[in-house]
Amino acid sequence: MNLRLQWNLSFMQARKWLAATLALMLIATSMTGIAYAAEDTVTGIEFDYDASDFNSSTNSLDLKVESDKINVTLFASVSGSTTKKNVTSSATWKSSSASIVKVESGVLTGLGKGTATITATYSGYTVSIKATSDYVYDEVTLRDSKGENDIPSTQEIKLGETLIYRLEGTKGNDDGVNISSEATWSSSNTAAATVVDGTITLVGTGSTTITAKYKGKSDSVVLTVSSPYKSIELNKSGLLELEIGTDDTKLTATVTDKDTLDTDPVTDKAKWTSSSTAIATVDKGSITPVSAGKATITVSYLGVTTSIEVVVRAAYQSIKLTPEKEYHMFLQDGDLPIMAEVLTNQNVSKPVTTEATWTSSNVIVATVNNGVVTPKGVGTTKITASHKGVSRSIEVTVYASINAVKTETKEIDGFISDSAELPKVTATIFDGTETDVSKLVKWTSSDEEIATIKDGKWTAVAIGETVLTGTVQGLKVEAKLTVHVKPLKLIASTKEMSVIIGKETALPSVTVVNEDGEEEDVTKSIKWKTTSDNIVLKAETVKGLEASTVSLTGTYLNKTITVKVRIEEEIVKFVVEPTSLALNPGRSKSIKVTGYYKDGKKISLGSKMNWEVNPDTIASVNGSSVKAIAVGSGKVSGSYQGKKVEIALVVTPKLKSLSVSSKTVSLSPGAAFAITLTANYTTGSPVNATASAIWTSSKPSVATVTDGKITAVSKGTSTIKASFGGKTITIRVSVK
């Protein structure tokens, strides 16, 4: 009986009353803006379950292990309401013995035999009910297929035999029930045996445990599977060597009975496998060689296995095609015969054109029959010849008819011993489109002493000029080849240059130093380029557009040179410091140059002036630093933006020391004595500096001096001093 039937009608009436009440509450809330929440007051709880799940004799819910579960619902009585509330998922559920009966949110599951008390708690109330769990059968037992005999815990069987088990379930003193089809069967080692509903399929030798389970009960047997045979043998042993293209090789297999030692042929019944069917295949012992390599042929029958190693060799070393490289032809050309030739393992060549298997990868482009290729359409196809394990292919390209041809270049530069691809030739076909026909062109050289042509390349032989002529379908193209002395280095007249915005400036001159040591002015042959759009390149000049620093790259043959270009406003004034230079050999001094733009801004130009010394034997310039080399005079000049400045340069020897003809002089009053002063320089050439020196006397009352001539005046002592070139020397004079 369902315990909820008695209040079903009152529940329907309660729902109508509750709906009306909620509507009134919503209206009141919207008018006052105040929300009220009512809490239920639980006055009791009770279980609800299907009456068929209750056993009145045991006064408990009845469960079977691993059978259907029982659903128990928990309802709570709420104060002021005739409707009971389902609180199953909110309650706390417990089982007094979870190993016998498990409970989760009112769902009861039988796990073992026994009784447990199921308790539900909600809102301070607790209710309980007993639940009894039991197995469907007290015991399940494995028996033979007829159910006459129990199966022992271990059993031995040979491959080839049949075996069927039956599972029976018993309850109390009742007779056993066949539950084989309902049970769950398993094999612990499916490589030995598999099982389906008690029917055993023997797979291979070994041991496995066969288990049958039903509703928490199980039975098992350890099954040992063995072969009825001692061994299996092949009619061949060792290494089996085969050759591609030969007839199949037949193997036979024989087994030996383990007990009687009798033999039995099993070639057609055995299982044959090849470790690599790409090398060799096998069918009922018949081996077919496929391609060169090594494979293992294995035969198995009822638990016994044996193998043999097979080596497949090509009948030939290689195959050669003539022509042997790619081939290019026009659609209207005649057939192309290709010859095939093989080299045997005995190193003997043999023609196999008609014996080989010929294929075309694209029969729309060309077909092939016994080596004869027939063009069918424009495109490329691969023609392949195969014969007894060896194969070779060539690509054949078919072109449409052409109306005109042109070459990508008409002038070529090269050097002696250089070799390069011949120019690309493009043809115009009937519909006006262009196609590359370089592979079809036949080239000649007008002077083979300058350059020769072979295998699609030209090779420079000597310095000079020759005309390369290409011919295709009666149409010709030409390219002039000039063979040069190989250049080593390019030298520009300047590495940096200034360009005034809006004005044209001449490009630098360039000299090439060739491999033979000769120098040549190649200014007119240089090809200049730049990646900047702030400068315009013309034939011989450049024009700056916007203030920036850019690079010009000049190319001559295989050499390049880079010049840095500063694009700027015009400089209207230069200030040079110093305005003249006086140096000793080995000494250096920097030149400072300040440039002033039209807007008054200034820039330091000392290192940007492209300085030169004339003559260059007396000094050198590095950046803005001038270093004296030898005695002499000249000038240092530099230019920027086309404006030139000059600085006088004098290189004088460095004074090392002074010496006099006498260091002491003794005179009588009125007497005179002439002293010679010598200037000693680092150059090693002494100079008489008597007249050039500055002479002084410490006591003119005792002695006077003029240009080295000492005159005694009165008794006493005086020191005569001579100064020259920053150095000084003294003479002691005594007047007695």
XYZ file of C-alpha atoms in Angstrom:
736
model
C 0.000 0.000 0.000
C 1.310 3.487 -0.904
C 1.415 5.658 2.244
C 0.964 8.869 0.261
C -2.464 8.007 -1.227
C -4.403 9.278 1.787
C -3.402 12.905 1.360
C -3.259 13.331 -2.423
C -6.606 15.222 -2.567
C -5.720 17.604 0.238
C -2.429 18.301 -1.488
C -4.252 19.557 -4.623
C -6.433 21.890 -2.543
C -3.373 23.161 -0.675
C -1.660 24.081 -3.943
C -4.606 26.321 -4.947
C -4.655 28.039 -1.533
C -0.866 28.532 -1.646
C -0.980 30.109 -5.140
C -3.611 32.645 -4.030
C -1.657 33.523 -0.917
C 1.579 34.080 -2.892
C -0.219 36.386 -5.338
C -1.494 38.572 -2.479
C 1.985 38.696 -0.938
C 3.545 39.848 -4.220
C 1.004 42.675 -4.581
C 1.613 43.835 -1.013
C 5.346 43.739 -1.488
C 5.280 45.811 -4.676
C 3.159 48.480 -2.955
C 5.210 48.865 0.203
C 8.642 47.991 -1.160
C 9.151 45.630 1.777
C 9.895 41.884 1.204
C 8.960 39.232 3.741
C 10.487 35.746 3.944
C 8.691 32.968 5.726
C 10.541 29.996 7.136
C 8.942 26.523 7.224
C 8.459 24.920 10.619
C 8.940 21.131 10.362
C 6.693 19.114 12.654
C 7.826 15.627 11.573
C 9.343 13.415 8.849
C 8.391 10.046 7.305
C 9.622 7.535 4.692
C 7.907 6.719 1.427
C 8.827 3.677 -0.711
C 7.255 1.179 -3.056
C 5.179 -1.329 -1.082
C 6.599 -4.207 -3.135
C 10.078 -3.526 -1.698
C 8.859 -4.157 1.889
C 8.943 -7.672 3.381
C 6.352 -7.820 6.135
C 7.696 -11.124 7.448
C 11.071 -9.588 8.235
C 9.592 -6.123 8.703
C 12.322 -4.700 6.466
C 13.075 -3.565 2.954
C 14.228 -6.521 0.841
C 17.446 -6.150 -1.288
C 19.395 -8.530 -3.477
C 23.141 -8.129 -3.984
C 23.934 -6.600 -7.405
C 20.220 -6.433 -8.276
C 17.923 -3.437 -8.596
C 18.294 -0.672 -6.040
C 15.495 0.551 -3.736
C 14.537 4.231 -3.739
C 13.344 5.629 -0.398
C 11.818 9.134 -0.334
C 11.793 11.303 2.793
C 8.893 13.756 3.346
C 8.665 16.451 5.981
C 5.401 17.758 7.524
C 5.324 21.570 7.625
C 3.375 23.608 10.185
C 0.339 25.339 8.686
C 0.476 23.255 5.501
C -1.390 20.150 4.453
C 1.272 19.446 1.848
C 4.329 17.387 2.762
C 7.711 18.552 1.514
C 10.175 16.215 -0.275
C 13.466 16.601 1.642
C 15.233 13.451 0.388
C 18.250 15.259 -1.053
C 18.543 17.608 1.964
C 18.467 14.934 4.678
C 21.426 13.167 6.258
C 21.395 9.435 5.497
C 23.272 6.689 7.352
C 23.549 2.891 7.264
C 24.395 0.961 10.407
C 26.412 -1.442 8.228
C 27.591 0.113 4.997
C 29.313 -3.124 3.926
C 25.912 -4.830 3.820
C 23.630 -2.029 2.648
C 24.870 1.245 1.241
C 22.671 4.353 1.182
C 23.172 7.579 -0.782
C 20.408 10.243 -0.794
C 17.751 7.619 -0.195
C 19.079 5.089 -2.745
C 19.753 1.684 -1.104
C 22.196 -0.823 -2.606
C 22.775 -4.362 -1.361
C 26.437 -5.278 -0.992
C 26.449 -8.384 1.194
C 24.305 -10.705 3.266
C 22.775 -9.305 6.444
C 20.577 -6.574 7.892
C 21.318 -2.872 8.368
C 19.344 -0.004 9.844
C 18.850 2.929 7.499
C 18.458 6.311 9.249
C 17.434 9.687 7.822
C 17.770 12.942 9.769
C 16.242 16.280 8.864
C 15.536 19.460 10.837
C 16.084 17.696 14.177
C 13.839 14.722 13.352
C 15.093 11.181 12.701
C 13.338 8.130 11.237
C 14.719 4.622 10.670
C 13.885 1.458 8.780
C 15.519 -1.948 8.493
C 16.941 -3.201 5.197
C 17.814 -6.850 4.600
C 20.320 -7.803 1.875
C 20.941 -11.281 0.509
C 22.482 -13.032 -2.498
C 20.227 -14.332 -5.248
C 22.002 -17.672 -4.908
C 23.829 -19.067 -1.953
C 26.403 -20.519 -4.287
C 27.320 -20.662 -7.987
C 29.263 -23.634 -9.333
C 31.071 -24.439 -12.583
C 29.987 -27.744 -14.072
C 30.423 -29.629 -17.352
C 28.261 -28.772 -20.347
C 25.548 -31.244 -19.302
C 25.573 -30.172 -15.676
C 26.469 -33.671 -14.518
C 29.861 -33.087 -12.917
C 31.528 -30.257 -11.055
C 34.641 -28.755 -12.652
C 37.853 -29.224 -10.622
C 39.850 -26.147 -9.607
C 42.485 -26.920 -12.261
C 42.105 -28.543 -15.637
C 44.441 -29.381 -18.496
C 43.494 -29.356 -22.159
C 45.219 -29.533 -25.519
C 44.803 -27.168 -28.422
C 42.309 -28.490 -30.926
C 39.978 -29.921 -28.286
C 36.579 -28.409 -27.423
C 35.498 -27.268 -23.979
C 32.174 -25.909 -22.666
C 31.435 -24.910 -19.050
C 28.085 -24.408 -17.365
C 27.382 -22.191 -14.344
C 24.654 -23.272 -11.914
C 23.199 -21.284 -9.029
C 21.698 -22.917 -5.917
C 19.544 -21.498 -3.140
C 18.989 -23.545 0.004
C 18.007 -27.062 -0.886
C 16.641 -26.149 -4.311
C 18.066 -27.775 -7.429
C 20.697 -25.855 -9.350
C 19.610 -23.386 -12.025
C 21.561 -22.942 -15.290
C 22.611 -19.288 -15.318
C 25.418 -19.546 -17.902
C 23.930 -17.016 -20.307
C 23.211 -14.515 -17.496
C 26.629 -14.768 -15.856
C 29.672 -12.628 -16.618
C 32.541 -14.730 -17.982
C 36.219 -13.712 -18.185
C 39.643 -15.100 -19.022
C 42.748 -13.796 -17.275
C 44.915 -14.617 -20.317
C 43.131 -14.225 -23.630
C 46.315 -15.296 -25.420
C 45.660 -18.775 -24.048
C 41.854 -18.912 -24.149
C 38.742 -16.773 -24.493
C 35.261 -17.498 -23.112
C 31.726 -16.503 -24.141
C 28.726 -17.810 -22.122
C 30.814 -20.771 -20.988
C 32.109 -21.771 -24.432
C 35.904 -21.853 -24.317
C 37.947 -21.009 -27.413
C 41.530 -22.237 -27.151
C 43.926 -19.703 -28.619
C 47.429 -20.656 -27.598
C 49.507 -22.497 -25.053
C 49.673 -21.142 -21.527
C 47.675 -20.824 -18.333
C 44.554 -18.766 -17.718
C 41.897 -18.449 -15.059
C 38.310 -18.799 -16.334
C 35.879 -17.005 -14.014
C 32.062 -16.900 -14.025
C 30.286 -14.288 -11.843
C 26.634 -13.753 -11.033
C 25.058 -11.343 -8.533
C 28.035 -11.239 -6.144
C 28.928 -14.932 -6.376
C 31.613 -16.465 -8.573
C 33.474 -19.671 -9.370
C 36.672 -20.192 -11.354
C 39.003 -22.780 -12.786
C 42.685 -22.571 -13.688
C 42.966 -23.853 -17.233
C 46.308 -25.024 -18.626
C 46.431 -25.149 -22.428
C 49.172 -27.142 -24.114
C 50.000 -28.251 -27.641
C 49.366 -31.827 -28.712
C 52.541 -31.630 -30.743
C 56.194 -31.755 -29.831
C 57.308 -29.546 -32.750
C 56.649 -28.293 -36.258
C 59.320 -28.523 -38.947
C 59.849 -27.073 -42.429
C 61.273 -28.938 -45.386
C 63.979 -26.241 -45.661
C 66.341 -24.781 -43.045
C 69.041 -22.139 -42.768
C 68.910 -19.015 -44.897
C 66.525 -19.154 -47.836
C 67.817 -16.984 -50.702
C 65.411 -15.881 -53.428
C 65.673 -13.636 -56.452
C 63.066 -11.161 -57.682
C 61.330 -12.398 -60.792
C 61.837 -16.117 -60.102
C 59.028 -18.644 -59.529
C 57.470 -19.081 -56.088
C 59.304 -21.297 -53.604
C 57.168 -23.952 -51.870
C 57.653 -24.782 -48.190
C 55.964 -27.706 -46.435
C 55.275 -28.007 -42.701
C 55.055 -31.212 -40.649
C 54.103 -31.618 -36.960
C 55.250 -34.356 -34.554
C 52.769 -35.735 -31.988
C 53.952 -35.203 -28.423
C 52.822 -38.616 -27.193
C 53.045 -40.960 -30.191
C 55.796 -39.105 -32.082
C 53.781 -39.644 -35.237
C 54.168 -36.970 -37.933
C 51.440 -35.226 -39.851
C 51.649 -32.747 -42.797
C 49.860 -29.484 -41.934
C 51.020 -27.174 -44.737
C 47.519 -26.225 -45.823
C 46.068 -26.117 -42.284
C 48.840 -24.103 -40.615
C 48.988 -20.317 -40.254
C 51.704 -18.697 -42.393
C 52.942 -15.109 -41.909
C 55.653 -12.853 -43.334
C 57.362 -10.199 -41.218
C 57.395 -7.925 -44.288
C 54.981 -8.517 -47.122
C 56.790 -5.733 -49.020
C 59.777 -8.125 -49.214
C 58.065 -11.500 -49.558
C 54.537 -12.871 -49.254
C 53.501 -16.384 -48.230
C 50.311 -18.375 -48.841
C 50.010 -21.968 -47.620
C 53.784 -22.272 -47.708
C 54.218 -20.752 -51.157
C 56.702 -17.795 -50.928
C 56.645 -15.042 -53.550
C 59.656 -12.659 -53.658
C 58.465 -9.050 -54.002
C 61.403 -6.693 -53.482
C 64.988 -6.735 -52.252
C 65.375 -7.143 -48.512
C 65.070 -9.559 -45.606
C 61.909 -11.115 -44.127
C 61.035 -13.854 -41.640
C 58.517 -16.488 -42.701
C 56.708 -18.046 -39.703
C 54.428 -21.094 -39.598
C 52.220 -21.944 -36.582
C 49.858 -24.813 -35.855
C 48.129 -25.681 -32.574
C 50.809 -24.202 -30.320
C 53.974 -25.097 -32.184
C 55.844 -22.540 -34.264
C 58.970 -22.302 -36.377
C 60.511 -19.739 -38.719
C 62.930 -19.364 -41.575
C 64.872 -16.274 -42.668
C 64.375 -15.261 -46.288
C 66.670 -12.935 -48.217
C 65.320 -11.527 -51.454
C 67.882 -10.176 -53.877
C 67.468 -8.133 -57.038
C 68.305 -9.988 -60.191
C 70.303 -6.979 -61.397
C 72.619 -4.353 -59.905
C 70.917 -1.398 -61.577
C 69.009 -0.188 -64.598
C 70.062 2.639 -66.927
C 67.881 4.741 -69.208
C 68.963 6.552 -72.356
C 68.429 9.488 -72.315
C 69.283 9.328 -68.612
C 68.318 12.868 -67.558
C 65.210 15.008 -67.859
C 63.952 15.513 -71.372
C 62.109 18.484 -72.873
C 60.084 18.369 -76.087
C 57.317 20.162 -77.991
C 53.836 18.733 -78.354
C 54.268 18.454 -82.128
C 57.601 16.593 -81.804
C 57.771 12.951 -82.802
C 57.922 10.012 -80.402
C 60.833 9.812 -77.971
C 62.421 6.354 -77.774
C 63.963 5.537 -74.376
C 66.297 2.579 -74.082
C 66.523 0.499 -70.892
C 69.585 -1.528 -69.995
C 70.362 -3.545 -66.838
C 73.638 -4.638 -65.266
C 73.543 -8.214 -63.984
C 75.144 -9.325 -60.723
C 77.862 -10.831 -62.899
C 78.633 -7.321 -64.207
C 77.212 -7.959 -67.664
C 74.940 -5.390 -69.320
C 71.755 -6.510 -70.969
C 69.072 -4.598 -72.954
C 65.600 -4.938 -71.412
C 63.637 -2.202 -73.195
C 60.913 -4.562 -74.390
C 60.955 -6.724 -71.236
C 60.703 -3.877 -68.703
C 57.447 -2.556 -67.303
C 56.941 1.060 -68.416
C 54.646 3.585 -66.750
C 53.804 7.262 -67.123
C 52.802 9.176 -63.993
C 50.578 11.448 -66.089
C 49.143 9.861 -69.217
C 47.440 13.156 -70.085
C 50.917 14.571 -70.803
C 52.515 11.523 -72.393
C 52.056 7.783 -72.801
C 54.772 5.144 -72.987
C 54.826 1.737 -74.674
C 57.912 -0.462 -74.660
C 60.014 2.636 -73.971
C 58.491 4.798 -76.726
C 57.144 8.060 -75.265
C 54.385 9.826 -77.197
C 53.604 13.451 -76.248
C 49.877 14.007 -75.675
C 49.494 17.280 -73.789
C 51.371 20.180 -72.222
C 52.864 19.405 -68.797
C 55.355 17.152 -67.012
C 55.229 13.409 -66.435
C 57.572 10.860 -64.919
C 58.445 7.936 -67.169
C 59.509 4.864 -65.166
C 61.021 1.564 -66.277
C 60.943 -1.361 -63.816
C 62.399 -4.812 -64.252
C 62.853 -7.529 -61.644
C 63.423 -5.287 -58.634
C 65.280 -2.390 -60.238
C 63.676 0.765 -61.572
C 64.617 4.182 -62.863
C 62.702 7.284 -63.930
C 63.187 10.402 -65.999
C 61.009 13.473 -66.203
C 59.605 14.411 -69.590
C 58.211 17.926 -70.043
C 56.019 18.724 -73.037
C 55.630 22.327 -74.253
C 53.117 24.070 -76.475
C 54.188 25.648 -79.799
C 55.795 29.101 -79.491
C 55.594 32.341 -81.518
C 58.420 34.430 -80.058
C 61.325 34.152 -77.615
C 63.293 36.543 -75.434
C 66.137 36.269 -72.947
C 66.166 37.790 -69.476
C 69.597 39.356 -70.073
C 71.512 40.473 -73.138
C 74.845 41.162 -71.448
C 76.804 38.867 -69.173
C 79.995 39.604 -67.257
C 82.368 36.878 -66.192
C 85.934 36.028 -65.256
C 88.386 33.434 -66.452
C 87.436 29.908 -65.268
C 83.994 31.130 -64.170
C 81.025 28.957 -65.100
C 77.335 29.786 -64.805
C 73.883 28.854 -66.057
C 72.945 30.142 -69.490
C 70.369 32.966 -69.570
C 66.717 32.133 -68.924
C 64.681 32.136 -72.131
C 60.958 32.916 -72.126
C 58.659 32.097 -75.030
C 55.245 33.459 -76.012
C 52.736 30.781 -76.971
C 49.620 30.954 -79.155
C 47.283 32.433 -76.525
C 49.757 35.180 -75.595
C 50.924 33.704 -72.310
C 54.613 33.231 -71.562
C 56.450 30.092 -70.540
C 60.011 29.208 -69.614
C 61.637 27.250 -72.466
C 65.239 27.450 -71.248
C 65.578 23.654 -71.268
C 64.698 23.520 -74.976
C 67.219 26.080 -76.189
C 70.369 24.960 -78.039
C 73.268 27.386 -77.386
C 76.457 28.147 -79.331
C 79.400 30.491 -78.689
C 80.717 32.707 -81.508
C 84.260 32.413 -80.112
C 85.031 29.253 -78.221
C 88.500 30.573 -77.386
C 86.720 33.113 -75.144
C 83.947 30.876 -73.755
C 82.596 27.367 -74.291
C 79.123 25.895 -73.700
C 78.366 22.518 -72.137
C 75.518 20.976 -70.122
C 73.491 24.183 -69.980
C 76.386 26.314 -68.707
C 78.932 28.715 -70.187
C 82.571 28.586 -69.081
C 84.947 31.533 -69.526
C 88.299 30.540 -71.073
C 90.072 33.816 -71.854
C 89.633 37.595 -71.548
C 87.541 39.043 -74.350
C 84.020 39.091 -75.783
C 81.860 36.430 -77.406
C 78.217 36.223 -78.477
C 76.108 33.391 -77.067
C 73.307 32.409 -79.445
C 70.300 30.327 -78.398
C 68.007 28.600 -80.893
C 64.589 27.044 -80.285
C 62.016 26.089 -82.933
C 63.882 28.228 -85.484
C 63.785 31.324 -83.243
C 66.989 32.891 -81.893
C 68.144 34.951 -78.890
C 71.579 36.456 -78.233
C 73.587 37.520 -75.190
C 77.018 39.151 -75.209
C 79.479 37.595 -72.749
C 82.415 39.768 -71.653
C 85.225 38.038 -69.785
C 87.115 40.437 -67.483
C 90.177 40.419 -65.291
C 88.874 39.624 -61.824
C 88.599 42.755 -59.626
C 90.050 42.631 -56.114
C 88.857 45.887 -54.593
C 86.933 49.083 -55.334
C 88.249 52.399 -53.999
C 85.993 55.470 -53.936
C 87.327 59.027 -53.969
C 85.486 59.550 -50.696
C 83.828 57.349 -48.089
C 81.551 60.135 -46.910
C 80.026 63.010 -48.808
C 77.719 65.930 -48.133
C 74.784 66.749 -50.377
C 72.964 70.084 -50.113
C 69.179 69.793 -50.103
C 67.823 70.687 -53.531
C 71.219 70.753 -55.275
C 72.918 68.177 -57.457
C 76.292 66.804 -56.400
C 78.651 64.710 -58.509
C 78.868 61.013 -57.597
C 82.243 59.855 -56.245
C 84.824 58.600 -58.701
C 85.763 54.925 -58.274
C 88.953 53.034 -59.056
C 89.192 49.258 -59.287
C 92.300 47.292 -58.345
C 92.391 44.159 -60.500
C 93.815 40.735 -59.771
C 96.858 41.535 -61.937
C 97.620 44.624 -59.798
C 96.553 47.137 -62.428
C 94.279 50.023 -61.462
C 91.453 51.310 -63.633
C 88.972 54.159 -63.416
C 85.524 52.510 -63.501
C 83.464 55.525 -62.450
C 81.264 55.336 -65.537
C 80.728 51.583 -65.128
C 79.605 51.709 -61.506
C 75.917 51.008 -60.923
C 74.721 52.976 -57.904
C 71.616 52.216 -55.867
C 70.028 53.237 -52.572
C 67.066 52.102 -50.492
C 66.209 55.634 -49.352
C 63.607 57.883 -50.978
C 65.328 60.983 -49.529
C 67.788 61.096 -52.402
C 67.487 60.985 -56.201
C 70.101 59.044 -58.173
C 70.986 60.298 -61.662
C 73.564 59.144 -64.190
C 76.459 61.123 -62.736
C 74.942 63.101 -59.850
C 72.748 62.814 -56.779
C 70.167 65.234 -55.480
C 69.135 65.419 -51.815
C 65.481 65.849 -50.934
C 65.260 65.728 -47.142
C 67.779 66.074 -44.323
C 69.002 62.603 -43.359
C 71.934 60.222 -43.632
C 71.684 57.569 -46.329
C 73.952 54.986 -47.951
C 74.831 54.587 -51.611
C 75.986 51.173 -52.825
C 78.066 51.002 -55.967
C 78.518 47.749 -57.883
C 81.073 46.823 -60.493
C 81.119 43.221 -61.682
C 81.177 41.153 -58.471
C 82.447 43.913 -56.158
C 80.552 46.546 -54.186
C 81.445 49.711 -52.315
C 79.408 51.831 -49.896
C 79.474 55.614 -49.535
C 77.778 57.415 -46.661
C 75.828 60.508 -47.758
C 74.755 63.301 -45.423
C 71.840 65.313 -46.849
C 71.740 68.737 -45.165
C 71.251 72.464 -45.523
C 74.019 74.524 -47.149
C 76.910 75.630 -44.955
C 77.691 79.314 -45.586
C 80.715 79.793 -43.354
C 83.766 77.813 -42.229
C 85.950 78.658 -39.207
C 89.285 76.818 -39.151
C 91.579 76.463 -36.142
C 94.540 76.750 -36.401
C 94.975 78.715 -39.597
C 98.502 77.358 -40.010
C 100.485 74.407 -38.707
C 104.097 74.231 -37.582
C 105.173 70.753 -36.566
C 108.245 68.744 -35.917
C 108.618 65.325 -37.556
C 106.601 62.706 -35.665
C 104.359 65.265 -33.983
C 100.576 65.527 -34.596
C 97.939 68.198 -34.297
C 94.183 68.171 -34.903
C 92.395 70.659 -37.141
C 89.110 72.000 -35.864
C 86.595 73.140 -38.466
C 83.241 74.643 -37.543
C 80.579 75.027 -40.228
C 77.651 77.441 -39.966
C 74.311 76.807 -41.694
C 72.061 79.547 -43.068
C 69.917 79.404 -39.935
C 72.945 80.007 -37.708
C 73.264 76.447 -36.446
C 76.776 75.061 -36.424
C 78.367 71.681 -36.938
C 81.825 70.227 -36.256
C 83.393 69.181 -39.570
C 86.983 68.407 -38.655
C 86.709 64.693 -39.419
C 84.389 65.136 -42.432
C 86.559 67.348 -44.650
C 88.291 64.738 -46.846
C 91.693 66.188 -45.965
C 94.718 65.985 -48.274
C 98.374 67.029 -47.776
C 100.445 68.481 -50.578
C 103.098 67.257 -50.826
C 102.059 64.036 -49.094
C 105.741 63.320 -48.258
C 105.843 65.817 -45.371
C 102.684 64.779 -43.471
C 99.672 62.420 -43.330
C 96.074 62.957 -42.230
C 93.908 60.580 -40.211
C 90.452 61.992 -39.610
C 91.228 65.568 -38.555
C 94.688 64.823 -37.135
C 97.772 65.885 -39.150
C 101.009 64.047 -38.421
C 104.361 65.451 -39.615
C 106.609 63.019 -41.441
C 109.562 64.940 -42.904
C 110.985 68.496 -42.902
C 109.424 70.715 -45.516
C 106.539 73.043 -46.227
C 103.219 72.635 -47.994
C 99.525 72.851 -47.309
C 96.673 70.828 -45.883
C 93.409 71.185 -47.819
C 89.920 69.833 -47.248
C 86.508 70.247 -48.822
C 82.908 69.956 -47.740
C 79.823 70.694 -49.818
C 82.191 71.676 -52.628
C 83.819 74.398 -50.533
C 87.557 74.159 -49.910
C 89.768 75.319 -47.024
C 93.577 75.401 -46.932
C 96.039 75.521 -44.029
C 99.741 76.297 -44.409
C 101.988 73.564 -43.082
C 105.641 73.862 -42.071
C 107.528 70.888 -40.766
C 110.762 71.880 -39.033
C 113.302 69.665 -37.375
C 113.142 69.390 -33.593
C 115.939 71.090 -31.640
C 117.811 68.547 -29.585
C 120.469 70.709 -27.832
C 122.743 73.805 -28.035
C 126.535 73.855 -27.914
C 129.133 76.689 -27.856
C 132.705 76.910 -29.016
C 133.879 77.734 -25.458
C 132.191 77.372 -22.101
C 134.632 79.745 -20.228
C 136.377 82.896 -21.356
C 139.165 84.940 -19.566
C 139.846 88.489 -20.834
C 141.609 91.685 -19.912
C 139.589 94.916 -19.825
C 139.015 96.169 -23.366
C 139.667 92.761 -24.964
C 137.036 90.870 -27.073
C 136.236 87.186 -27.844
C 133.800 85.647 -30.422
C 131.640 82.645 -29.414
C 130.039 80.300 -31.988
C 126.593 78.834 -31.096
C 125.599 75.525 -32.737
C 122.020 74.145 -32.790
C 121.876 70.331 -32.787
C 118.672 68.815 -34.340
C 117.157 65.334 -34.290
C 117.783 65.128 -38.014
C 121.527 64.948 -37.258
C 122.415 68.125 -39.221
C 123.865 70.871 -36.851
C 123.157 74.529 -37.730
C 125.152 77.704 -36.809
C 122.622 79.668 -34.769
C 124.984 82.393 -33.494
C 123.280 85.227 -35.315
C 119.776 83.911 -34.629
C 120.139 83.463 -30.880
C 119.286 85.951 -28.165
C 122.429 86.895 -26.165
C 122.411 88.458 -22.671
C 125.010 89.290 -19.964
C 124.309 88.973 -16.259
C 126.729 91.954 -15.570
C 127.094 94.319 -18.492
C 129.479 96.392 -16.285
C 131.931 93.510 -16.438
C 131.250 92.184 -19.972
C 128.854 92.836 -22.817
C 127.790 90.561 -25.693
C 126.414 91.117 -29.209
C 125.679 88.231 -31.633
C 128.165 86.050 -29.742
C 130.982 88.684 -29.551
C 132.011 89.228 -25.865
C 133.750 92.501 -24.906
C 135.500 92.878 -21.497
C 134.657 96.154 -19.712
C 136.114 95.962 -16.181
C 137.468 93.458 -13.748
C 135.003 90.915 -12.364
C 132.912 87.914 -13.482
C 129.787 87.716 -15.626
C 127.534 84.982 -17.104
C 126.760 85.211 -20.792
C 123.466 83.432 -21.831
C 122.453 82.370 -25.380
C 118.770 81.374 -26.056
C 117.517 79.668 -29.244
C 114.546 77.451 -30.101
C 113.397 77.281 -26.496
C 116.753 76.107 -25.209
C 119.475 78.058 -23.303
C 123.237 77.688 -22.766
C 125.667 79.780 -20.587
C 129.336 80.903 -20.848
C 131.377 82.032 -17.799
C 133.471 85.186 -18.399
C 136.317 86.385 -16.108
C 137.844 89.879 -16.608
C 141.225 90.402 -14.869
